[in-house]
Amino acid sequence: MIVVRGGTDKPISSQRLADYFETRSDIEGYLYLGYPIIGTVEGGYQIDALLLSDRHGAVIFHLIEGAYDEEIEIADIQDENYTKLESKLKQHKDLTKGKKLAVQLNVATFASAWTGRSDINSDYPILVTECDLTDFLDSKNWEDNQTYQKLVSVIQSITTIRNRDKRSYVKKTDSKGAKLKKLEESIANLDRQQSTAVIETVEGVQRIRGLAGSGKTIVLALKVAYLHSRNPGWRIAVTFNSRALKNQFKYFITLFTLEHKNEEPDWGRIDIIHAWGSPSMRGIYYEICLKHNIEYFDFKTAELMAKSYGKGFDVACEKAYSEIKVFHEYYDVVLVDEAQDFSPYFLRLCYGVLRQPKRLVYAYDELQNISNKQMPSPEELFGFDGNNKPLVSLNNTQGKPKQDIVLDVCYRNSRPLLATAHALGFGVYREKGLIQMFDQHQLWQDVGYKVKDGKLADGESVTLTRDEKSSPEFLEKHSPIDDLIIFKSFNNDAEQIAYLIAEIEKNIKEDELKLDDIMVIHPEPYTAKRAVGLIREELFKRGINSNLAGVTTTPDEFFKKNAVVFTQIYRAKGNEASMVYIINAHECISDFNIAQKRNMLFTALTRSKAWVRVLGYGQNMRALQQEFEEVKRNEFDLKFIYPTAPERERLSIVNRDMTEQERKKLEIKSASASDLLQSLINGEIHKEDLPDEIRQRLKELL
């Protein structure tokens, strides 16, 4: 049973209900606390707790805190709960049979402090003890549970995003358009980690780490809508590095808020705001400068001040942070997407302008870092107080909302594509050897890999693989491997362009793809406009419209309906397309600034949610193609010798920002049995700190 803890003003009864269900390992499903919030004509209506189970259907729990109170109108409250949720579910045709709801729906009151007041079998049941809960659930068996997955999808408010394009125009049964239609229908539900990341809110800092395609942006948008619906008076900001994300955030937040409140978001309370900003565009940094009466630096001035390309914003934020003695606190929540692209000083500025209890949520993927920044630990990110105590430490505590969430399931990229992206990003099969490596072995497992052979340790040979859990099989089964990923080398640019134009024309005329299903990525931002000009001109002659993101569109716009999107890598981040073409990929394999170039390639590859074509020319492209052939020959497993600490010092290290809690666990795993016993005796560690396998090992030794 998965318990997801949302905001609630009934903490005692919520905790007791959670404690009960956490012991029910025989029940598969979700228990939501403080969720869902249902949009009604009166605004958002919050359910105290909701159980979703394929055995019991949907069970609403009306929670009561405190002692017996005869004035509580239990019948009216249960009726209202039932009616509100039934009305929401009946809006979805897949959840109805004729005029009736196809979901078993029940409601009960749980009043854990009402001793002797149980009334399980009445029309308005009151449950007090754990035995009451068990007896009530045993009487509610859902036999015809075929609609369970659809029920979960509706409650998680995700269906409307995934299925917003029904592709009714598709005529062929085996075209790419038909395959996409089935694929999009399959990706309907949030998984456990995503649900937790959306609903669970901590009083302080929360970190969300995830692979490209694990749903970080959607999770943040859902979280904004949930917090706004539950706390309409809060002032909320969501910020990011890529301006192309702005409209995406606005679309999703609007959609989810309509689900929760049945009304548009109050944009006076929600800021979808760029990180930098300027006199002509709102931005976190710009507004902080204004409010604190300190000097603002634009891009050109900041770059000159930094004397190092790409470091201007970091220097500007550091200077601003050093000059602010007392922060004006005006936000209740700040959510940061693409946090891997920011320096600690930007996050400290965001932290500074937050009202207590400093609710900051930051999400990132280390491997999408295309600016050569590394994520420090939470302690280093936010600094220390006057007593050298860290301002922020992240710990996941049993029974409380999670402060640190890892999204390890990728719902965008297939297993072969993601393994290819990692292999090329790290240089696993590169002739000259590895380019970069995780500093901590455990991070490979955190991002969804399992040890297939060998040992995940310094100096050891290891083979890593992805399984069905971390990379759902349906993402790759729709097409042959040789169609999912194609690397193609040409003799010159003219050959590359001719191939690209012919393939795009085929995608539209034969494959039943829409124009905006197609994204063409040029890795270099400064030569992209010139490089794609001839291609776009030739496509136009053939009646195929296109746009160059941020050039022929506004800076905040990425896709345009009925147009192929061309983009450089920085604008591509955070966006996805069904068919992705990466042109001039040979530019990602030069030895100059090699880690950054490889991260660009990784980011470009992971924009694809179905098919990818990697194109280039010359010797470098042939070398890149050879690397891919090695990935394929190894059946998309990653096989390499893990570099030792001295060897990693010569590589570009992908640091993991470990918490103190995680460091302790690593130390425990590497400690000897005698050291562990002595630490337990001394009280330096506690039994609950020990992983299960270590605890069992000590037990056997004793």
PDB file of C-alpha atoms in Angstrom, residues 26-253:
ATOM      1  CA  ASP A  26      -1.995  -7.436   1.376  1.00  0.00           C
ATOM      2  CA  ILE A  27      -3.757  -4.406  -0.171  1.00  0.00           C
ATOM      3  CA  GLU A  28      -2.378  -3.037  -3.431  1.00  0.00           C
ATOM      4  CA  GLY A  29      -3.222   0.564  -4.159  1.00  0.00           C
ATOM      5  CA  TYR A  30      -2.996   4.128  -2.886  1.00  0.00           C
ATOM      6  CA  LEU A  31      -4.124   5.963   0.223  1.00  0.00           C
ATOM      7  CA  TYR A  32      -4.224   9.718  -0.423  1.00  0.00           C
ATOM      8  CA  LEU A  33      -4.374  12.091   2.549  1.00  0.00           C
ATOM      9  CA  GLY A  34      -5.700  15.598   1.851  1.00  0.00           C
ATOM     10  CA  TYR A  35      -6.381  14.655  -1.764  1.00  0.00           C
ATOM     11  CA  PRO A  36      -8.091  14.896  -4.212  1.00  0.00           C
ATOM     12  CA  ILE A  37      -9.392  18.434  -4.419  1.00  0.00           C
ATOM     13  CA  ILE A  38     -12.514  18.385  -6.609  1.00  0.00           C
ATOM     14  CA  GLY A  39     -13.538  21.347  -8.719  1.00  0.00           C
ATOM     15  CA  THR A  40     -17.126  22.462  -7.993  1.00  0.00           C
ATOM     16  CA  VAL A  41     -19.196  25.558  -8.712  1.00  0.00           C
ATOM     17  CA  GLU A  42     -18.349  26.705  -5.181  1.00  0.00           C
ATOM     18  CA  GLY A  43     -14.595  26.191  -5.766  1.00  0.00           C
ATOM     19  CA  GLY A  44     -12.241  23.445  -4.623  1.00  0.00           C
ATOM     20  CA  TYR A  45     -13.676  20.718  -2.365  1.00  0.00           C
ATOM     21  CA  GLN A  46     -11.061  18.686  -0.488  1.00  0.00           C
ATOM     22  CA  ILE A  47     -11.547  15.025   0.399  1.00  0.00           C
ATOM     23  CA  ASP A  48      -9.967  14.147   3.781  1.00  0.00           C
ATOM     24  CA  ALA A  49      -8.637  10.767   2.618  1.00  0.00           C
ATOM     25  CA  LEU A  50      -9.235   8.451  -0.323  1.00  0.00           C
ATOM     26  CA  LEU A  51      -8.348   4.783  -0.765  1.00  0.00           C
ATOM     27  CA  LEU A  52      -7.942   3.432  -4.298  1.00  0.00           C
ATOM     28  CA  SER A  53      -7.667  -0.337  -4.527  1.00  0.00           C
ATOM     29  CA  ASP A  54      -8.470  -2.950  -7.141  1.00  0.00           C
ATOM     30  CA  ARG A  55     -10.021  -5.002  -4.298  1.00  0.00           C
ATOM     31  CA  HIS A  56     -12.164  -2.273  -2.752  1.00  0.00           C
ATOM     32  CA  GLY A  57     -12.624   0.346  -5.448  1.00  0.00           C
ATOM     33  CA  ALA A  58     -12.706   3.923  -4.173  1.00  0.00           C
ATOM     34  CA  VAL A  59     -13.331   4.453  -0.460  1.00  0.00           C
ATOM     35  CA  ILE A  60     -13.730   7.993   0.871  1.00  0.00           C
ATOM     36  CA  PHE A  61     -12.780   8.549   4.504  1.00  0.00           C
ATOM     37  CA  HIS A  62     -14.304  11.518   6.296  1.00  0.00           C
ATOM     38  CA  LEU A  63     -11.922  12.150   9.199  1.00  0.00           C
ATOM     39  CA  ILE A  64     -12.828  13.533  12.620  1.00  0.00           C
ATOM     40  CA  GLU A  65     -10.285  14.890  15.082  1.00  0.00           C
ATOM     41  CA  GLY A  66     -10.939  14.856  18.811  1.00  0.00           C
ATOM     42  CA  ALA A  67     -13.665  13.541  21.084  1.00  0.00           C
ATOM     43  CA  TYR A  68     -17.297  12.731  20.309  1.00  0.00           C
ATOM     44  CA  ASP A  69     -19.411  15.660  19.157  1.00  0.00           C
ATOM     45  CA  GLU A  70     -23.094  14.961  18.526  1.00  0.00           C
ATOM     46  CA  GLU A  71     -23.477  18.167  16.485  1.00  0.00           C
ATOM     47  CA  ILE A  72     -21.375  16.846  13.607  1.00  0.00           C
ATOM     48  CA  GLU A  73     -23.779  16.087  10.745  1.00  0.00           C
ATOM     49  CA  ILE A  74     -22.147  12.845   9.624  1.00  0.00           C
ATOM     50  CA  ALA A  75     -24.905  11.883   7.176  1.00  0.00           C
ATOM     51  CA  ASP A  76     -24.758  15.248   5.388  1.00  0.00           C
ATOM     52  CA  ILE A  77     -20.962  15.209   5.212  1.00  0.00           C
ATOM     53  CA  GLN A  78     -20.806  11.640   3.872  1.00  0.00           C
ATOM     54  CA  ASP A  79     -23.518  12.410   1.307  1.00  0.00           C
ATOM     55  CA  GLU A  80     -21.654  15.491   0.125  1.00  0.00           C
ATOM     56  CA  ASN A  81     -18.351  13.600  -0.121  1.00  0.00           C
ATOM     57  CA  TYR A  82     -20.007  10.826  -2.103  1.00  0.00           C
ATOM     58  CA  THR A  83     -21.890  13.154  -4.454  1.00  0.00           C
ATOM     59  CA  LYS A  84     -18.861  15.332  -5.200  1.00  0.00           C
ATOM     60  CA  LEU A  85     -16.592  12.406  -6.090  1.00  0.00           C
ATOM     61  CA  GLU A  86     -19.297  10.508  -7.978  1.00  0.00           C
ATOM     62  CA  SER A  87     -19.978  13.614 -10.073  1.00  0.00           C
ATOM     63  CA  LYS A  88     -16.275  13.941 -10.931  1.00  0.00           C
ATOM     64  CA  LEU A  89     -15.932  10.281 -11.902  1.00  0.00           C
ATOM     65  CA  LYS A  90     -19.102  10.271 -14.014  1.00  0.00           C
ATOM     66  CA  GLN A  91     -17.579  12.932 -16.261  1.00  0.00           C
ATOM     67  CA  HIS A  92     -15.382  10.158 -17.682  1.00  0.00           C
ATOM     68  CA  LYS A  93     -17.185   7.808 -20.047  1.00  0.00           C
ATOM     69  CA  ASP A  94     -14.742   4.967 -19.370  1.00  0.00           C
ATOM     70  CA  LEU A  95     -15.869   4.945 -15.723  1.00  0.00           C
ATOM     71  CA  THR A  96     -19.590   4.529 -16.449  1.00  0.00           C
ATOM     72  CA  LYS A  97     -21.930   1.731 -17.562  1.00  0.00           C
ATOM     73  CA  GLY A  98     -25.025   3.299 -18.998  1.00  0.00           C
ATOM     74  CA  LYS A  99     -26.201   5.846 -16.439  1.00  0.00           C
ATOM     75  CA  LYS A 100     -24.369   4.180 -13.560  1.00  0.00           C
ATOM     76  CA  LEU A 101     -20.848   4.525 -12.236  1.00  0.00           C
ATOM     77  CA  ALA A 102     -18.672   1.516 -13.118  1.00  0.00           C
ATOM     78  CA  VAL A 103     -16.548   2.026  -9.998  1.00  0.00           C
ATOM     79  CA  GLN A 104     -17.425   0.693  -6.550  1.00  0.00           C
ATOM     80  CA  LEU A 105     -17.617   3.848  -4.437  1.00  0.00           C
ATOM     81  CA  ASN A 106     -18.091   3.884  -0.667  1.00  0.00           C
ATOM     82  CA  VAL A 107     -17.750   6.410   2.135  1.00  0.00           C
ATOM     83  CA  ALA A 108     -17.161   6.069   5.876  1.00  0.00           C
ATOM     84  CA  THR A 109     -16.301   8.305   8.808  1.00  0.00           C
ATOM     85  CA  PHE A 110     -13.111   7.488  10.717  1.00  0.00           C
ATOM     86  CA  ALA A 111     -13.147   8.967  14.230  1.00  0.00           C
ATOM     87  CA  SER A 112     -10.305   7.310  16.117  1.00  0.00           C
ATOM     88  CA  ALA A 113     -11.018   9.161  19.380  1.00  0.00           C
ATOM     89  CA  TRP A 114     -14.735   8.204  19.572  1.00  0.00           C
ATOM     90  CA  THR A 115     -14.403   5.279  21.975  1.00  0.00           C
ATOM     91  CA  GLY A 116     -17.416   2.981  21.873  1.00  0.00           C
ATOM     92  CA  ARG A 117     -19.107   4.853  19.026  1.00  0.00           C
ATOM     93  CA  SER A 118     -18.512   2.360  16.196  1.00  0.00           C
ATOM     94  CA  ASP A 119     -21.373   1.828  13.752  1.00  0.00           C
ATOM     95  CA  ILE A 120     -20.004  -0.216  10.857  1.00  0.00           C
ATOM     96  CA  ASN A 121     -23.160  -1.561   9.245  1.00  0.00           C
ATOM     97  CA  SER A 122     -25.335   1.543   9.125  1.00  0.00           C
ATOM     98  CA  ASP A 123     -26.026   3.565   5.993  1.00  0.00           C
ATOM     99  CA  TYR A 124     -23.529   6.078   7.364  1.00  0.00           C
ATOM    100  CA  PRO A 125     -20.752   3.929   8.853  1.00  0.00           C
ATOM    101  CA  ILE A 126     -18.548   5.204  11.680  1.00  0.00           C
ATOM    102  CA  LEU A 127     -15.206   3.456  12.175  1.00  0.00           C
ATOM    103  CA  VAL A 128     -13.177   3.889  15.350  1.00  0.00           C
ATOM    104  CA  THR A 129     -10.717   1.006  15.740  1.00  0.00           C
ATOM    105  CA  GLU A 130      -8.406  -0.916  13.422  1.00  0.00           C
ATOM    106  CA  CYS A 131     -10.812  -3.851  13.680  1.00  0.00           C
ATOM    107  CA  ASP A 132     -13.595  -1.576  12.430  1.00  0.00           C
ATOM    108  CA  LEU A 133     -11.471  -0.620   9.425  1.00  0.00           C
ATOM    109  CA  THR A 134     -10.697  -4.268   8.656  1.00  0.00           C
ATOM    110  CA  ASP A 135     -14.318  -5.410   8.974  1.00  0.00           C
ATOM    111  CA  PHE A 136     -15.556  -2.507   6.844  1.00  0.00           C
ATOM    112  CA  LEU A 137     -13.026  -3.164   4.069  1.00  0.00           C
ATOM    113  CA  ASP A 138     -13.729  -6.917   4.117  1.00  0.00           C
ATOM    114  CA  SER A 139     -17.368  -6.119   3.348  1.00  0.00           C
ATOM    115  CA  LYS A 140     -16.498  -3.990   0.311  1.00  0.00           C
ATOM    116  CA  ASN A 141     -15.161  -6.299  -2.379  1.00  0.00           C
ATOM    117  CA  TRP A 142     -15.016  -4.954  -5.931  1.00  0.00           C
ATOM    118  CA  GLU A 143     -15.541  -7.869  -8.282  1.00  0.00           C
ATOM    119  CA  ASP A 144     -15.774  -6.154 -11.673  1.00  0.00           C
ATOM    120  CA  ASN A 145     -12.608  -4.017 -11.350  1.00  0.00           C
ATOM    121  CA  GLN A 146     -11.661  -3.593 -15.023  1.00  0.00           C
ATOM    122  CA  THR A 147     -11.751   0.196 -14.719  1.00  0.00           C
ATOM    123  CA  TYR A 148      -9.224   0.387 -11.864  1.00  0.00           C
ATOM    124  CA  GLN A 149      -6.300   1.836 -13.850  1.00  0.00           C
ATOM    125  CA  LYS A 150      -8.585   4.407 -15.445  1.00  0.00           C
ATOM    126  CA  LEU A 151      -9.874   5.315 -11.970  1.00  0.00           C
ATOM    127  CA  VAL A 152      -6.320   5.930 -10.740  1.00  0.00           C
ATOM    128  CA  SER A 153      -5.591   8.034 -13.815  1.00  0.00           C
ATOM    129  CA  VAL A 154      -8.654  10.235 -13.275  1.00  0.00           C
ATOM    130  CA  ILE A 155      -7.905  10.787  -9.581  1.00  0.00           C
ATOM    131  CA  GLN A 156      -4.335  11.761 -10.418  1.00  0.00           C
ATOM    132  CA  SER A 157      -5.660  14.316 -12.942  1.00  0.00           C
ATOM    133  CA  ILE A 158      -3.196  13.165 -15.572  1.00  0.00           C
ATOM    134  CA  THR A 159      -5.443  11.765 -18.312  1.00  0.00           C
ATOM    135  CA  THR A 160      -6.281  15.102 -19.868  1.00  0.00           C
ATOM    136  CA  ILE A 161      -2.592  15.875 -20.488  1.00  0.00           C
ATOM    137  CA  ARG A 162      -1.550  12.579 -21.950  1.00  0.00           C
ATOM    138  CA  ASN A 163      -4.579  12.162 -24.196  1.00  0.00           C
ATOM    139  CA  ARG A 164      -5.167  15.726 -25.295  1.00  0.00           C
ATOM    140  CA  ASP A 165      -4.569  14.710 -28.917  1.00  0.00           C
ATOM    141  CA  LYS A 166      -6.871  11.843 -29.931  1.00  0.00           C
ATOM    142  CA  ARG A 167      -5.300  11.480 -33.423  1.00  0.00           C
ATOM    143  CA  SER A 168      -8.665  10.753 -35.009  1.00  0.00           C
ATOM    144  CA  TYR A 169      -7.141  11.455 -38.430  1.00  0.00           C
ATOM    145  CA  VAL A 170      -5.090   8.215 -38.364  1.00  0.00           C
ATOM    146  CA  LYS A 171      -6.273   5.746 -41.053  1.00  0.00           C
ATOM    147  CA  LYS A 172      -3.507   3.128 -41.286  1.00  0.00           C
ATOM    148  CA  THR A 173      -3.193   0.450 -38.598  1.00  0.00           C
ATOM    149  CA  ASP A 174       0.611   0.195 -38.634  1.00  0.00           C
ATOM    150  CA  SER A 175       1.739   3.760 -39.345  1.00  0.00           C
ATOM    151  CA  LYS A 176       3.844   5.775 -36.935  1.00  0.00           C
ATOM    152  CA  GLY A 177       0.749   7.867 -36.227  1.00  0.00           C
ATOM    153  CA  ALA A 178      -1.182   4.729 -35.217  1.00  0.00           C
ATOM    154  CA  LYS A 179       1.692   3.578 -33.004  1.00  0.00           C
ATOM    155  CA  LEU A 180       1.815   6.982 -31.325  1.00  0.00           C
ATOM    156  CA  LYS A 181      -1.902   6.855 -30.646  1.00  0.00           C
ATOM    157  CA  LYS A 182      -1.518   3.558 -28.747  1.00  0.00           C
ATOM    158  CA  LEU A 183       1.625   4.771 -26.996  1.00  0.00           C
ATOM    159  CA  GLU A 184      -0.027   7.952 -25.711  1.00  0.00           C
ATOM    160  CA  GLU A 185      -3.018   5.955 -24.445  1.00  0.00           C
ATOM    161  CA  SER A 186      -0.670   3.687 -22.468  1.00  0.00           C
ATOM    162  CA  ILE A 187       1.049   6.538 -20.609  1.00  0.00           C
ATOM    163  CA  ALA A 188      -1.908   7.526 -18.462  1.00  0.00           C
ATOM    164  CA  ASN A 189      -1.020   7.115 -14.800  1.00  0.00           C
ATOM    165  CA  LEU A 190       1.465   8.766 -12.522  1.00  0.00           C
ATOM    166  CA  ASP A 191       3.670   6.296 -10.699  1.00  0.00           C
ATOM    167  CA  ARG A 192       4.341   6.100  -6.976  1.00  0.00           C
ATOM    168  CA  GLN A 193       7.226   8.560  -6.906  1.00  0.00           C
ATOM    169  CA  GLN A 194       5.435  11.072  -9.123  1.00  0.00           C
ATOM    170  CA  SER A 195       2.295  10.984  -6.956  1.00  0.00           C
ATOM    171  CA  THR A 196       4.421  11.533  -3.880  1.00  0.00           C
ATOM    172  CA  ALA A 197       6.320  14.395  -5.493  1.00  0.00           C
ATOM    173  CA  VAL A 198       3.096  16.159  -6.499  1.00  0.00           C
ATOM    174  CA  ILE A 199       1.101  15.918  -3.306  1.00  0.00           C
ATOM    175  CA  GLU A 200       3.566  15.636  -0.434  1.00  0.00           C
ATOM    176  CA  THR A 201       4.680  19.073   0.718  1.00  0.00           C
ATOM    177  CA  VAL A 202       7.288  19.617   3.385  1.00  0.00           C
ATOM    178  CA  GLU A 203       7.682  22.598   5.647  1.00  0.00           C
ATOM    179  CA  GLY A 204      11.057  23.518   4.207  1.00  0.00           C
ATOM    180  CA  VAL A 205      13.158  22.400   1.238  1.00  0.00           C
ATOM    181  CA  GLN A 206      12.228  19.459  -0.998  1.00  0.00           C
ATOM    182  CA  ARG A 207      14.433  17.969  -3.687  1.00  0.00           C
ATOM    183  CA  ILE A 208      13.159  16.056  -6.746  1.00  0.00           C
ATOM    184  CA  ARG A 209      15.758  14.215  -8.803  1.00  0.00           C
ATOM    185  CA  GLY A 210      14.888  12.419 -11.986  1.00  0.00           C
ATOM    186  CA  LEU A 211      15.943  11.200 -15.379  1.00  0.00           C
ATOM    187  CA  ALA A 212      15.036  13.039 -18.525  1.00  0.00           C
ATOM    188  CA  GLY A 213      11.490  11.934 -19.311  1.00  0.00           C
ATOM    189  CA  SER A 214      10.600  10.986 -15.730  1.00  0.00           C
ATOM    190  CA  GLY A 215       8.008  13.766 -15.567  1.00  0.00           C
ATOM    191  CA  LYS A 216       9.718  16.464 -13.474  1.00  0.00           C
ATOM    192  CA  THR A 217       8.115  19.408 -15.300  1.00  0.00           C
ATOM    193  CA  ILE A 218       4.625  17.901 -15.179  1.00  0.00           C
ATOM    194  CA  VAL A 219       5.113  17.035 -11.506  1.00  0.00           C
ATOM    195  CA  LEU A 220       6.067  20.645 -10.714  1.00  0.00           C
ATOM    196  CA  ALA A 221       3.058  21.986 -12.644  1.00  0.00           C
ATOM    197  CA  LEU A 222       0.720  19.590 -10.826  1.00  0.00           C
ATOM    198  CA  LYS A 223       2.296  20.610  -7.530  1.00  0.00           C
ATOM    199  CA  VAL A 224       1.685  24.307  -8.232  1.00  0.00           C
ATOM    200  CA  ALA A 225      -1.977  23.600  -9.042  1.00  0.00           C
ATOM    201  CA  TYR A 226      -2.433  21.424  -5.938  1.00  0.00           C
ATOM    202  CA  LEU A 227      -0.843  23.962  -3.582  1.00  0.00           C
ATOM    203  CA  HIS A 228      -2.754  26.845  -5.187  1.00  0.00           C
ATOM    204  CA  SER A 229      -6.070  24.992  -4.869  1.00  0.00           C
ATOM    205  CA  ARG A 230      -5.470  24.092  -1.244  1.00  0.00           C
ATOM    206  CA  ASN A 231      -3.912  27.427  -0.234  1.00  0.00           C
ATOM    207  CA  PRO A 232      -5.445  30.112  -2.498  1.00  0.00           C
ATOM    208  CA  GLY A 233      -3.872  32.907  -0.458  1.00  0.00           C
ATOM    209  CA  TRP A 234      -0.295  31.688  -0.969  1.00  0.00           C
ATOM    210  CA  ARG A 235       1.984  33.491  -3.380  1.00  0.00           C
ATOM    211  CA  ILE A 236       3.722  30.883  -5.540  1.00  0.00           C
ATOM    212  CA  ALA A 237       6.543  31.169  -8.080  1.00  0.00           C
ATOM    213  CA  VAL A 238       7.796  28.553 -10.535  1.00  0.00           C
ATOM    214  CA  THR A 239      11.067  29.431 -12.255  1.00  0.00           C
ATOM    215  CA  PHE A 240      13.335  27.893 -14.888  1.00  0.00           C
ATOM    216  CA  ASN A 241      16.247  28.544 -17.190  1.00  0.00           C
ATOM    217  CA  SER A 242      14.686  27.844 -20.592  1.00  0.00           C
ATOM    218  CA  ARG A 243      12.081  30.436 -21.585  1.00  0.00           C
ATOM    219  CA  ALA A 244      10.481  27.865 -23.878  1.00  0.00           C
ATOM    220  CA  LEU A 245       9.048  26.201 -20.752  1.00  0.00           C
ATOM    221  CA  LYS A 246       6.832  29.150 -19.827  1.00  0.00           C
ATOM    222  CA  ASN A 247       3.840  28.319 -22.020  1.00  0.00           C
ATOM    223  CA  GLN A 248       4.139  24.642 -21.119  1.00  0.00           C
ATOM    224  CA  PHE A 249       3.892  25.494 -17.425  1.00  0.00           C
ATOM    225  CA  LYS A 250       0.981  27.856 -18.026  1.00  0.00           C
ATOM    226  CA  TYR A 251      -0.945  25.219 -19.990  1.00  0.00           C
ATOM    227  CA  PHE A 252      -0.453  22.469 -17.409  1.00  0.00           C
ATOM    228  CA  ILE A 253      -1.129  24.664 -14.351  1.00  0.00           C
TER     229      ILE A 253
END
